[in-house]
Short mmCIF file of C-alpha atoms and ligand atoms in Angstrom, two decimals:
data_model
loop_
_atom_site.label_atom_id
_atom_site.label_comp_id
_atom_site.label_asym_id
_atom_site.label_seq_id
_atom_site.Cartn_x
_atom_site.Cartn_y
_atom_site.Cartn_z
CA MET A 988 3.51 -22.30 18.59
CA ARG A 989 1.33 -20.04 16.42
CA LYS A 990 -2.25 -21.11 16.32
CA ILE A 991 -3.34 -21.73 12.75
CA PRO A 992 -6.65 -19.84 12.18
CA ALA A 993 -9.41 -21.98 10.76
CA PRO A 994 -10.23 -21.22 7.08
CA GLN A 995 -13.72 -19.70 6.62
CA ALA A 996 -14.78 -22.05 3.86
CA LEU A 997 -17.44 -20.87 1.49
CA PRO A 998 -19.73 -23.48 -0.19
CA GLU A 999 -17.91 -23.16 -3.53
CA SER A 1000 -14.53 -24.05 -1.98
CA LEU A 1001 -15.76 -26.62 0.62
CA PRO A 1002 -14.52 -29.56 -1.40
CA PHE A 1003 -10.98 -28.18 -1.17
CA TRP A 1004 -11.10 -28.21 2.61
CA GLN A 1005 -12.85 -31.62 2.85
CA ALA A 1006 -10.00 -32.98 0.64
CA ALA A 1007 -7.36 -31.22 2.82
CA ASP A 1008 -8.84 -33.06 5.87
CA GLN A 1009 -8.02 -36.35 3.93
CA GLY A 1010 -4.56 -35.18 3.05
CA ARG A 1011 -5.37 -34.32 -0.62
CA LEU A 1012 -4.44 -31.08 -2.42
CA LEU A 1013 -7.13 -30.06 -4.95
CA LEU A 1014 -6.96 -27.46 -7.64
CA LYS A 1015 -9.66 -26.10 -9.92
CA LYS A 1016 -9.30 -26.58 -13.65
CA CYS A 1017 -11.48 -25.04 -16.35
CA ASN A 1018 -12.94 -27.38 -18.96
CA ALA A 1019 -13.50 -24.56 -21.40
CA CYS A 1020 -10.05 -23.06 -21.55
CA GLY A 1021 -8.07 -25.82 -19.94
CA ARG A 1022 -6.28 -23.58 -17.40
CA VAL A 1023 -5.80 -24.31 -13.68
CA HIS A 1024 -6.51 -21.51 -11.27
CA HIS A 1025 -6.14 -20.74 -7.58
CA TYR A 1026 -7.82 -19.85 -5.22
CA PRO A 1027 -10.61 -22.15 -6.40
CA ARG A 1028 -13.94 -20.61 -7.58
CA ASP A 1029 -17.09 -21.63 -9.44
CA ILE A 1030 -16.32 -19.37 -12.35
CA CYS A 1031 -12.97 -19.49 -14.20
CA PRO A 1032 -11.12 -16.19 -13.74
CA PHE A 1033 -9.45 -16.59 -17.14
CA CYS A 1034 -12.61 -17.10 -19.37
CA LEU A 1035 -15.61 -16.81 -16.99
CA ALA A 1036 -16.74 -20.33 -17.96
CA GLU A 1037 -18.80 -22.11 -15.29
CA ASP A 1038 -17.58 -25.57 -16.34
CA THR A 1039 -14.79 -25.93 -13.77
CA ALA A 1040 -13.77 -29.17 -12.08
CA TRP A 1041 -11.58 -30.31 -9.18
CA VAL A 1042 -8.32 -32.05 -10.03
CA ASP A 1043 -5.83 -33.68 -7.70
CA ALA A 1044 -2.52 -31.80 -7.55
CA THR A 1045 0.76 -33.53 -7.35
CA GLY A 1046 1.57 -31.60 -4.21
CA THR A 1047 5.05 -30.77 -5.39
CA GLY A 1048 6.38 -27.38 -6.29
CA SER A 1049 9.14 -24.83 -5.57
CA VAL A 1050 9.51 -21.86 -3.35
CA TYR A 1051 8.69 -18.54 -5.15
CA SER A 1052 9.37 -16.21 -2.26
CA PHE A 1053 9.18 -16.37 1.53
CA SER A 1054 9.71 -14.39 4.70
CA THR A 1055 10.09 -15.35 8.31
CA MET A 1056 8.38 -13.07 10.88
CA GLY A 1057 8.28 -13.19 14.71
CA LYS A 1058 10.57 -14.62 17.36
CA GLY A 1059 11.25 -18.00 18.86
CA GLU A 1060 8.15 -20.17 19.26
CA ASP A 1061 6.01 -17.55 17.54
CA ALA A 1062 8.15 -17.31 14.39
CA TYR A 1063 6.44 -18.44 11.22
CA THR A 1064 7.32 -18.29 7.51
CA LEU A 1065 4.85 -16.95 4.96
CA ALA A 1066 5.58 -18.09 1.41
CA PHE A 1067 4.44 -18.33 -2.16
CA VAL A 1068 4.89 -21.73 -3.65
CA THR A 1069 4.76 -22.38 -7.41
CA LEU A 1070 3.04 -25.79 -7.82
CA ALA A 1071 3.93 -28.25 -10.62
CA GLU A 1072 0.52 -27.40 -12.18
CA GLY A 1073 1.71 -23.81 -12.73
CA VAL A 1074 -0.24 -21.90 -10.11
CA THR A 1075 1.50 -19.97 -7.25
CA VAL A 1076 -0.25 -20.32 -3.95
CA MET A 1077 0.15 -18.59 -0.56
CA SER A 1078 1.21 -20.90 2.22
CA ASN A 1079 3.69 -21.45 5.09
CA LEU A 1080 7.00 -23.24 4.98
CA VAL A 1081 7.03 -25.65 7.94
CA ASP A 1082 9.12 -28.41 9.53
CA CYS A 1083 12.35 -26.84 8.52
CA ASP A 1084 14.82 -24.21 9.34
CA PRO A 1085 13.73 -21.34 7.05
CA ALA A 1086 17.29 -19.86 7.27
CA ARG A 1087 18.40 -22.81 5.32
CA VAL A 1088 15.74 -22.53 2.55
CA ALA A 1089 16.38 -20.59 -0.64
CA ILE A 1090 13.99 -19.38 -3.39
CA GLY A 1091 13.68 -22.23 -5.88
CA ALA A 1092 13.88 -24.99 -3.27
CA ALA A 1093 11.79 -28.04 -4.12
CA VAL A 1094 8.92 -28.47 -1.60
CA ARG A 1095 6.02 -30.81 -1.04
CA VAL A 1096 2.70 -30.42 0.61
CA VAL A 1097 1.91 -31.44 4.25
CA PHE A 1098 -1.28 -30.85 6.06
CA LYS A 1099 -1.44 -29.21 9.42
CA PRO A 1100 -4.55 -28.97 11.69
CA SER A 1101 -6.00 -25.53 12.07
CA HIS A 1102 -7.45 -24.23 15.34
CA SER A 1103 -10.77 -26.00 15.55
CA GLY A 1104 -11.31 -26.23 11.76
CA HIS A 1105 -10.25 -27.85 8.52
CA ALA A 1106 -6.67 -28.95 7.97
CA VAL A 1107 -4.51 -26.48 5.99
CA PRO A 1108 -1.97 -27.32 3.25
CA MET A 1109 1.46 -26.14 3.96
CA PHE A 1110 4.88 -26.95 2.40
CA THR A 1111 8.10 -28.47 3.54
CA PRO A 1112 11.48 -28.75 1.60
CA VAL A 1113 11.89 -32.19 -0.05
CA GLU A 1114 15.45 -32.31 1.26
CA ALA A 1115 14.29 -32.10 4.87
CA GLN A 1116 12.77 -35.45 4.61
CA GLU A 1117 16.04 -37.32 3.88
CA MET B 1368 -11.32 12.44 -22.24
CA SER B 1369 -7.97 13.80 -21.22
CA LEU B 1370 -7.82 15.39 -17.83
CA ASN B 1371 -4.68 17.38 -18.78
CA GLY B 1372 -5.36 20.94 -17.68
CA LYS B 1373 -9.00 20.27 -16.58
CA ALA B 1374 -8.44 21.04 -12.84
CA CYS B 1375 -6.01 22.68 -10.34
CA ILE B 1376 -5.14 22.00 -6.72
CA VAL B 1377 -5.73 25.26 -4.86
CA GLY B 1378 -5.76 24.06 -1.24
CA ALA B 1379 -3.55 21.63 0.67
CA TYR B 1380 -3.27 21.10 4.41
CA GLU B 1381 -1.51 18.53 6.53
CA HIS B 1382 -2.50 17.88 10.15
CA PRO B 1383 0.45 18.63 12.49
CA THR B 1384 -0.41 15.99 15.06
CA ARG B 1385 1.13 12.58 15.11
CA LEU B 1386 -0.67 11.36 18.16
CA ALA B 1387 -4.41 12.31 18.29
CA GLU B 1388 -5.39 11.71 21.91
CA ASN B 1389 -8.94 12.90 22.79
CA ARG B 1390 -9.61 13.76 19.22
CA SER B 1391 -12.08 11.69 17.14
CA VAL B 1392 -11.36 10.48 13.64
CA LEU B 1393 -14.24 12.70 12.39
CA ARG B 1394 -12.71 15.70 14.19
CA LEU B 1395 -9.42 15.04 12.39
CA HIS B 1396 -11.25 15.06 8.99
CA ALA B 1397 -12.84 18.35 10.04
CA ASP B 1398 -9.46 19.89 11.11
CA VAL B 1399 -7.82 19.08 7.83
CA ALA B 1400 -10.86 20.24 5.79
CA LYS B 1401 -10.79 23.62 7.58
CA GLY B 1402 -7.08 23.89 7.00
CA ALA B 1403 -7.31 23.21 3.35
CA LEU B 1404 -10.17 25.72 3.00
CA ALA B 1405 -8.11 28.44 4.73
CA ASP B 1406 -5.09 27.64 2.57
CA ALA B 1407 -7.21 28.05 -0.55
CA GLY B 1408 -9.06 31.14 0.69
CA LEU B 1409 -12.41 29.47 0.23
CA ALA B 1410 -15.49 29.09 2.53
CA LYS B 1411 -17.21 25.93 3.55
CA ASP B 1412 -20.28 26.60 1.41
CA ASP B 1413 -18.11 26.89 -1.70
CA ILE B 1414 -17.59 23.13 -1.55
CA ASP B 1415 -19.99 21.17 -3.76
CA GLY B 1416 -17.97 17.94 -4.24
CA TYR B 1417 -16.55 15.68 -1.60
CA PHE B 1418 -14.22 12.71 -1.77
CA CYS B 1419 -13.17 10.25 1.00
CA ALA B 1420 -12.14 6.59 1.35
CA GLY B 1421 -12.37 3.81 3.88
CA ASP B 1422 -10.62 5.86 6.61
CA ALA B 1423 -13.72 8.03 6.94
CA PRO B 1424 -16.07 6.78 9.67
CA GLY B 1425 -19.69 5.68 9.28
CA LEU B 1426 -21.25 6.21 5.83
CA GLY B 1427 -18.16 8.06 4.63
CA THR B 1428 -19.24 11.01 2.40
CA ALA B 1429 -22.63 11.33 4.15
CA THR B 1430 -21.20 11.06 7.69
CA VAL B 1431 -18.40 13.61 7.05
CA ALA B 1432 -20.92 15.92 5.16
CA GLU B 1433 -23.25 15.89 8.18
CA TYR B 1434 -20.48 16.69 10.62
CA LEU B 1435 -19.19 19.61 8.58
CA GLY B 1436 -22.61 20.76 7.38
CA LEU B 1437 -21.71 20.31 3.65
CA LYS B 1438 -24.22 20.51 0.82
CA LEU B 1439 -22.99 18.46 -1.97
CA ARG B 1440 -23.98 17.71 -5.48
CA HIS B 1441 -21.07 15.33 -6.11
CA LEU B 1442 -19.99 12.51 -3.86
CA ASP B 1443 -17.31 9.85 -4.27
CA SER B 1444 -16.12 7.38 -1.66
CA THR B 1445 -13.97 5.28 -3.86
CA GLU B 1446 -12.00 2.96 -1.45
CA CYS B 1447 -8.62 1.75 -2.71
CA GLY B 1448 -6.48 1.91 0.41
CA GLY B 1449 -3.57 4.24 0.64
CA SER B 1450 -3.63 5.44 -2.89
CA ALA B 1451 -7.14 6.79 -2.56
CA PRO B 1452 -6.53 10.53 -2.19
CA ILE B 1453 -4.19 10.49 -5.21
CA LEU B 1454 -6.85 8.79 -7.36
CA HIS B 1455 -9.47 11.15 -5.79
CA VAL B 1456 -7.66 14.11 -7.36
CA ALA B 1457 -8.14 12.43 -10.73
CA HIS B 1458 -11.79 11.64 -10.01
CA ALA B 1459 -12.38 15.28 -8.87
CA ALA B 1460 -10.73 16.51 -12.02
CA GLU B 1461 -13.14 14.26 -14.03
CA ALA B 1462 -16.16 15.46 -12.06
CA ILE B 1463 -15.18 19.06 -12.59
CA ALA B 1464 -14.60 18.55 -16.27
CA ALA B 1465 -17.98 16.89 -16.53
CA GLY B 1466 -19.64 19.96 -14.84
CA ARG B 1467 -20.72 17.88 -11.78
CA CYS B 1468 -18.92 20.13 -9.25
CA ASN B 1469 -16.83 23.18 -9.10
CA ILE B 1470 -14.93 22.96 -5.86
CA ALA B 1471 -14.00 19.50 -4.58
CA LEU B 1472 -12.74 18.64 -1.05
CA ILE B 1473 -10.70 15.53 -0.41
CA THR B 1474 -9.90 14.34 3.12
CA LEU B 1475 -7.94 11.49 4.81
CA ALA B 1476 -7.50 11.16 8.54
CA GLY B 1477 -7.07 8.64 11.25
CA ARG B 1478 -5.79 7.77 14.74
CA PRO B 1479 -4.41 4.25 14.63
CA ARG B 1480 -1.57 5.14 17.02
CA ALA B 1481 -3.79 6.62 19.73
CA ALA B 1482 -6.34 3.75 19.21
CA LEU B 1483 -3.58 1.18 19.72
CA ALA B 1484 -2.27 2.93 22.93
CA GLU B 1485 -5.87 3.00 24.30
CA ALA B 1486 -6.47 -0.72 23.48
CA GLN B 1487 -3.20 -1.64 25.16
CA ALA B 1488 -4.15 0.44 28.26
CA ARG B 1489 -7.58 -1.33 28.31
CA ALA B 1490 -5.93 -4.73 28.06
CA ALA B 1491 -3.46 -3.87 30.83
CA ALA B 1492 -6.25 -2.67 33.09
CA ALA B 1493 -8.25 -5.81 32.36
CA ALA B 1494 -5.20 -8.03 33.13
CA ALA B 1495 -4.67 -6.14 36.45
CA ASP B 1496 -8.23 -6.96 37.37
CA GLY B 1497 -7.82 -10.58 36.51
CA ARG B 1498 -10.18 -10.27 33.57
CA PRO B 1499 -9.23 -11.80 30.22
CA ALA B 1500 -7.44 -9.30 27.99
CA LYS B 1501 -8.50 -9.07 24.39
CA ALA B 1502 -5.85 -8.78 21.74
CA PRO B 1503 -5.83 -5.13 20.66
CA LEU B 1504 -4.26 -5.45 17.17
CA ALA B 1505 -6.99 -6.63 14.74
CA LEU B 1506 -8.09 -3.58 12.78
CA LYS B 1507 -11.09 -5.13 11.09
CA ALA B 1508 -12.76 -8.46 11.39
CA PRO B 1509 -12.25 -10.63 8.29
CA ASP B 1510 -15.14 -10.44 5.84
CA PRO B 1511 -16.74 -13.99 5.67
CA ASP B 1512 -17.92 -13.13 2.11
CA ALA B 1513 -14.45 -12.59 0.80
CA PRO B 1514 -13.53 -16.01 -0.69
CA GLU B 1515 -9.79 -15.42 -0.97
CA LEU B 1516 -9.41 -15.00 2.82
CA ALA B 1517 -9.73 -18.68 3.50
CA PHE B 1518 -6.65 -19.25 1.28
CA GLU B 1519 -4.62 -16.50 3.01
CA LEU B 1520 -5.57 -15.92 6.61
CA PRO B 1521 -4.55 -19.34 8.01
CA TYR B 1522 -1.00 -18.46 6.86
CA GLY B 1523 -0.65 -15.26 8.78
CA PRO B 1524 -0.20 -12.70 6.06
CA ALA B 1525 0.59 -9.28 7.54
CA THR B 1526 1.61 -6.05 5.80
CA GLN B 1527 5.28 -6.63 6.83
CA ASN B 1528 5.73 -10.14 5.55
CA LEU B 1529 3.76 -9.43 2.30
CA TYR B 1530 6.08 -6.58 1.36
CA ALA B 1531 9.09 -8.63 2.61
CA MET B 1532 8.35 -11.38 0.09
CA VAL B 1533 8.46 -8.73 -2.72
CA ALA B 1534 11.84 -7.62 -1.33
CA LYS B 1535 13.15 -11.08 -1.11
CA ARG B 1536 12.10 -11.94 -4.74
CA HIS B 1537 13.57 -8.67 -6.01
CA MET B 1538 16.90 -9.54 -4.36
CA HIS B 1539 16.76 -12.94 -5.86
CA GLU B 1540 15.96 -11.78 -9.45
CA PHE B 1541 17.98 -8.64 -9.68
CA GLY B 1542 20.71 -8.79 -7.03
CA THR B 1543 19.21 -5.94 -5.02
CA THR B 1544 20.80 -5.63 -1.61
CA SER B 1545 19.63 -4.55 1.93
CA GLU B 1546 22.30 -1.78 1.69
CA GLN B 1547 20.61 -0.41 -1.37
CA LEU B 1548 17.19 -0.49 0.32
CA ALA B 1549 18.67 1.16 3.33
CA TRP B 1550 19.63 4.16 1.10
CA ILE B 1551 15.93 5.03 0.70
CA LYS B 1552 15.49 5.39 4.50
CA VAL B 1553 18.71 7.38 4.67
CA ALA B 1554 17.38 9.79 2.09
CA ALA B 1555 14.05 10.19 3.85
CA SER B 1556 15.84 10.83 7.14
CA GLN B 1557 18.03 13.44 5.62
CA HIS B 1558 14.87 15.32 4.63
CA ALA B 1559 12.96 14.67 7.93
CA GLN B 1560 15.54 16.51 9.99
CA HIS B 1561 14.11 19.69 8.58
CA ASN B 1562 10.49 18.81 9.29
CA PRO B 1563 9.64 19.80 12.87
CA HIS B 1564 6.45 17.60 12.82
CA ALA B 1565 8.26 14.37 11.69
CA LEU B 1566 8.24 11.51 14.06
CA LEU B 1567 11.83 10.38 13.25
CA ARG B 1568 13.94 13.51 12.85
CA LYS B 1569 17.47 12.08 13.38
CA PRO B 1570 19.37 11.32 10.19
CA VAL B 1571 20.42 7.69 10.00
CA THR B 1572 23.21 5.94 8.12
CA VAL B 1573 23.01 2.74 6.00
CA GLU B 1574 24.76 0.94 8.79
CA GLU B 1575 22.16 2.07 11.33
CA VAL B 1576 19.35 0.80 9.09
CA LEU B 1577 21.18 -2.53 8.62
CA ALA B 1578 21.68 -2.77 12.48
CA SER B 1579 18.01 -2.23 13.23
CA PRO B 1580 16.01 -5.35 14.34
CA LEU B 1581 14.69 -7.66 11.67
CA VAL B 1582 10.90 -7.29 11.38
CA SER B 1583 10.30 -9.72 8.51
CA ASP B 1584 13.21 -11.13 6.61
CA PRO B 1585 14.77 -9.24 4.81
CA LEU B 1586 13.01 -6.05 5.97
CA ARG B 1587 14.24 -4.43 9.21
CA ARG B 1588 12.59 -1.87 11.47
CA LEU B 1589 14.02 1.06 9.59
CA ASP B 1590 12.78 -0.28 6.25
CA CYS B 1591 9.26 0.35 7.60
CA CYS B 1592 7.23 3.43 7.80
CA VAL B 1593 6.21 5.01 11.12
CA MET B 1594 2.77 4.46 12.72
CA SER B 1595 1.06 7.83 13.20
CA ASP B 1596 -2.22 9.64 13.56
CA GLY B 1597 -3.10 12.72 11.56
CA GLY B 1598 -4.29 13.32 8.04
CA GLY B 1599 -4.57 15.84 5.31
CA ALA B 1600 -6.89 17.52 2.87
CA LEU B 1601 -6.86 18.85 -0.69
CA ILE B 1602 -9.11 21.24 -2.61
CA VAL B 1603 -9.44 20.80 -6.45
CA THR B 1604 -11.19 23.21 -8.71
CA ARG B 1605 -11.50 24.28 -12.31
CA PRO B 1606 -8.82 26.56 -13.81
CA GLU B 1607 -11.04 29.53 -14.20
CA ILE B 1608 -11.77 29.57 -10.39
CA ALA B 1609 -8.10 28.76 -9.61
CA ARG B 1610 -7.07 31.88 -11.46
CA GLU B 1611 -9.18 34.07 -9.18
CA LEU B 1612 -7.63 32.68 -6.02
CA LYS B 1613 -4.40 34.06 -4.69
CA ARG B 1614 -2.41 30.88 -4.78
CA PRO B 1615 0.19 29.50 -7.26
CA GLN B 1616 -1.62 27.47 -9.90
CA ILE B 1617 -0.94 23.81 -9.58
CA VAL B 1618 -2.41 22.12 -12.70
CA VAL B 1619 -3.43 18.43 -12.99
CA ARG B 1620 -1.52 17.18 -16.08
CA GLY B 1621 -1.59 13.48 -15.95
CA THR B 1622 -3.49 10.75 -13.92
CA GLY B 1623 -3.44 7.04 -13.99
CA GLU B 1624 -4.98 4.28 -11.90
CA ALA B 1625 -4.63 0.51 -11.97
CA GLN B 1626 -5.01 -2.59 -9.83
CA LYS B 1627 -3.21 -5.92 -9.55
CA HIS B 1628 -4.28 -9.07 -7.85
CA GLY B 1629 -3.52 -12.77 -7.53
CA MET B 1630 -4.53 -13.33 -11.14
CA GLY B 1631 -5.85 -16.78 -10.54
CA GLY B 1632 -2.46 -17.94 -9.25
CA GLN B 1633 -0.22 -16.29 -11.89
CA VAL B 1634 1.64 -14.52 -9.18
CA ASP B 1635 4.58 -12.25 -10.27
CA LEU B 1636 6.06 -10.18 -7.55
CA THR B 1637 8.57 -8.38 -9.73
CA TYR B 1638 6.20 -5.53 -10.62
CA SER B 1639 3.38 -3.50 -9.11
CA ALA B 1640 0.18 -1.94 -10.49
CA ALA B 1641 2.19 1.34 -10.95
CA ALA B 1642 3.59 -0.35 -14.07
CA TRP B 1643 0.15 0.42 -15.57
CA SER B 1644 -0.90 3.61 -13.78
CA GLY B 1645 2.51 5.32 -14.49
CA PRO B 1646 2.52 5.07 -18.24
CA ARG B 1647 -1.18 6.16 -18.37
CA ALA B 1648 -0.32 9.32 -16.36
CA PHE B 1649 2.88 10.13 -18.39
CA ALA B 1650 0.94 9.73 -21.73
CA GLU B 1651 -1.80 12.05 -20.50
CA ALA B 1652 0.75 14.66 -19.30
CA GLY B 1653 2.72 14.33 -22.53
CA ILE B 1654 6.11 14.20 -20.66
CA THR B 1655 8.50 11.46 -19.65
CA PRO B 1656 10.00 10.49 -16.26
CA ALA B 1657 13.16 12.54 -17.10
CA ASP B 1658 11.00 15.72 -16.99
CA ILE B 1659 9.97 15.12 -13.26
CA GLN B 1660 11.83 17.27 -10.87
CA TYR B 1661 10.40 15.99 -7.63
CA ALA B 1662 8.67 12.76 -6.82
CA SER B 1663 6.41 11.81 -3.83
CA LEU B 1664 6.59 8.03 -3.78
CA TYR B 1665 4.42 5.92 -1.46
CA ASP B 1666 6.80 4.68 1.21
CA SER B 1667 5.10 2.14 3.49
CA PHE B 1668 8.43 0.30 3.15
CA THR B 1669 11.69 0.97 1.42
CA ILE B 1670 10.86 -1.75 -1.15
CA THR B 1671 7.56 0.06 -1.96
CA VAL B 1672 9.74 3.07 -3.10
CA LEU B 1673 12.14 0.94 -5.11
CA MET B 1674 9.28 -0.86 -6.98
CA GLN B 1675 7.62 2.45 -7.95
CA LEU B 1676 10.87 3.97 -9.21
CA GLU B 1677 11.20 1.00 -11.64
CA ASP B 1678 7.51 0.74 -12.52
CA LEU B 1679 6.98 4.38 -13.11
CA GLY B 1680 10.00 4.40 -15.44
CA PHE B 1681 12.63 6.40 -13.49
CA CYS B 1682 14.95 3.50 -14.07
CA ARG B 1683 14.78 0.10 -15.84
CA LYS B 1684 13.23 -2.89 -14.06
CA GLY B 1685 15.83 -4.51 -11.73
CA GLU B 1686 17.95 -1.36 -11.54
CA GLY B 1687 16.15 0.34 -8.61
CA GLY B 1688 18.84 -0.70 -6.20
CA ARG B 1689 21.55 1.06 -8.15
CA PHE B 1690 19.33 4.01 -8.75
CA VAL B 1691 18.72 4.75 -4.97
CA ALA B 1692 22.28 4.05 -3.80
CA ASP B 1693 24.71 6.75 -2.77
CA GLY B 1694 21.93 9.43 -2.01
CA ASN B 1695 20.35 9.68 -5.44
CA LEU B 1696 17.01 10.42 -3.85
CA ILE B 1697 18.39 13.20 -1.50
CA SER B 1698 17.36 16.76 -2.35
CA GLY B 1699 20.27 19.01 -3.44
CA GLN B 1700 22.46 15.93 -3.97
CA GLY B 1701 20.72 13.26 -6.09
CA ARG B 1702 19.02 13.15 -9.51
CA LEU B 1703 15.49 12.61 -8.13
CA PRO B 1704 14.63 14.31 -4.83
CA PHE B 1705 11.82 12.27 -3.15
CA ASN B 1706 9.62 12.68 -0.11
CA THR B 1707 11.18 15.85 1.11
CA ASP B 1708 8.95 16.05 4.12
CA GLY B 1709 10.48 12.77 5.40
CA GLY B 1710 7.55 10.77 4.01
CA GLY B 1711 5.92 7.87 5.63
CA LEU B 1712 9.32 6.38 6.51
CA CYS B 1713 10.18 9.21 8.91
CA SER B 1714 7.33 11.82 9.14
CA ASN B 1715 3.84 10.32 9.27
CA HIS B 1716 1.56 7.66 7.84
CA PRO B 1717 -1.88 8.75 9.05
CA ALA B 1718 -4.68 6.13 9.25
CA ASN B 1719 -2.14 3.57 8.14
CA ARG B 1720 -2.39 5.02 4.74
CA GLY B 1721 -0.36 7.96 3.49
CA GLY B 1722 -1.61 8.94 -0.02
CA VAL B 1723 -2.74 12.47 0.90
CA THR B 1724 0.66 13.52 2.32
CA LYS B 1725 2.18 12.51 -1.03
CA VAL B 1726 0.11 15.05 -2.91
CA ILE B 1727 0.60 17.67 -0.18
CA GLU B 1728 4.44 17.68 -0.30
CA ALA B 1729 4.26 17.72 -4.16
CA VAL B 1730 2.08 20.85 -3.88
CA ARG B 1731 4.49 22.37 -1.46
CA GLN B 1732 7.41 21.74 -3.74
CA LEU B 1733 5.61 23.17 -6.85
CA ARG B 1734 4.65 26.32 -4.84
CA GLY B 1735 8.21 26.72 -3.49
CA GLU B 1736 6.85 26.16 0.04
CA ALA B 1737 8.97 23.15 1.00
CA HIS B 1738 11.54 23.69 3.72
CA PRO B 1739 14.37 25.72 2.11
CA ALA B 1740 16.89 23.00 2.97
CA VAL B 1741 15.04 20.54 0.74
CA GLN B 1742 13.22 22.73 -1.75
CA VAL B 1743 13.88 21.83 -5.44
CA PRO B 1744 14.96 25.08 -7.20
CA GLY B 1745 12.40 26.09 -9.81
CA CYS B 1746 10.30 22.98 -9.34
CA ALA B 1747 7.78 22.95 -12.13
CA TRP B 1748 6.90 19.26 -12.62
CA ALA B 1749 6.20 16.91 -9.71
CA LEU B 1750 4.77 13.41 -9.49
CA ALA B 1751 2.83 11.69 -6.68
CA SER B 1752 2.39 7.96 -6.62
CA GLY B 1753 0.43 5.75 -4.26
CA ILE B 1754 0.04 2.02 -3.57
CA GLY B 1755 -3.06 0.83 -1.63
CA GLY B 1756 -3.42 -2.62 -0.25
CA ALA B 1757 -0.34 -4.87 -0.20
CA LEU B 1758 2.16 -5.31 -2.92
CA ALA B 1759 2.32 -9.13 -2.67
CA SER B 1760 -1.46 -9.45 -2.87
CA ARG B 1761 -4.20 -7.32 -4.22
CA HIS B 1762 -3.36 -3.65 -4.51
CA THR B 1763 -4.19 -0.41 -6.39
CA ALA B 1764 -1.85 2.19 -7.76
CA ALA B 1765 -2.51 5.79 -8.51
CA THR B 1766 -0.18 8.22 -10.32
CA LEU B 1767 -0.63 11.98 -10.49
CA ILE B 1768 1.52 14.52 -12.53
CA LEU B 1769 1.23 18.11 -11.57
CA GLU B 1770 2.75 21.29 -13.12
CA ARG B 1771 3.12 24.79 -11.75
CA LEU B 1772 2.07 27.33 -14.17
ZN1 ZN C 1139 -11.47 -20.84 -18.34
#
């Protein structure tokens, strides 16, 4: 299994990682322009307002693109997932056979422990749960 | 200020090595600088402007200037990855037009292939002694002050899988196929057979590309560029000085630069920053893509070429696959000869960034100095395009349009 490198959390994104440890996916929303952004930051990248707040994401979305690299136990799948809130985030597709995943597949968030660090949000196809 | 006609490229030199054993990165920069000076018929002390990017060691401009004994009045170490030397030509033209320098030197060089071999040898020696072997691959430690990395590095982004996600999305949206992408490698390999320095000189077929091992789905080994050492240099000067030198006049007609990034999560992998740099360059040059007779297109991967063809306007968005099929990029056969030296896909990709070789082959074509088997007859207009960084994440694009007078 590939070791998941621990995220180097900066103070302004620490709440994201603390929430991930509790199994919650947070996003940043700007109170000035109303838009959600990712990665989270203190200042809104759309309007530069400093009035940004954490919101709970639904944790559901769809696969925008993905690619599997590596062989056997070391294989992993990098992906972009478009969340219900409208932002597309980099992640991994996990707990599934990526050869059976297609762009557009519905996914939901799962949290995986990193190597001696915060938990990391990843995504799994919704169908794989049935 | 338009840069059209404000500067000329009068010197170009590509390092012949592909494996720089026992030769430092700085020595490689010096080799190519000397080569470009000799090509232009100029002396070291003629240089008063110098341009380099992140591949130069130490303090960049200052470190290289010390090694070569340069006395500069204009320095620029704009770092934007593989597109840097293409953008440096524009910045040199700007500096020349502003009267800040007369003769500008641009260098790019590196030895990642030799460095990897050395690291692997050290790891093997350590393992034989029973000492823990360090992984040799990491090029640079992640910057703890770059806030985006926490949201990327845990997921294992590499150059290969970032470009692969672009290819997969392109296939999904536009029906592009692996066969079509393979044609880009086929064209490069048809050209590389005539380049004695190229790492991969054997022409390949579409079937051979498709049979090569999967690197990152859907990209295969032959969709990727080579890993090589080497480098190149350019000399840019004002037209009055260029006219006195005994070289064909290669005039800067159009330039464009742009960048694209994660845009707060508004990710769209169907276009690159070349969609902005290209139109700027064509507007400045006052021509259209139909006027271009030869194109040097950054070819870290086959998909990189396809994206630039669309974004620069050589075909409509989504039609790149059809454009490259059936040898349309092969010199003497297709409508748009590209990378006639074999490019990064077959010849070299020095310092893991190939921008300078794109300009060098464009200059060769315009001078009529490309290999006779791939020379475009009467080539008067050429384009060089570069992508720095990674297409699926933050990257830069630089476009340069050149004319032979
Ligand atoms: Zn805002």
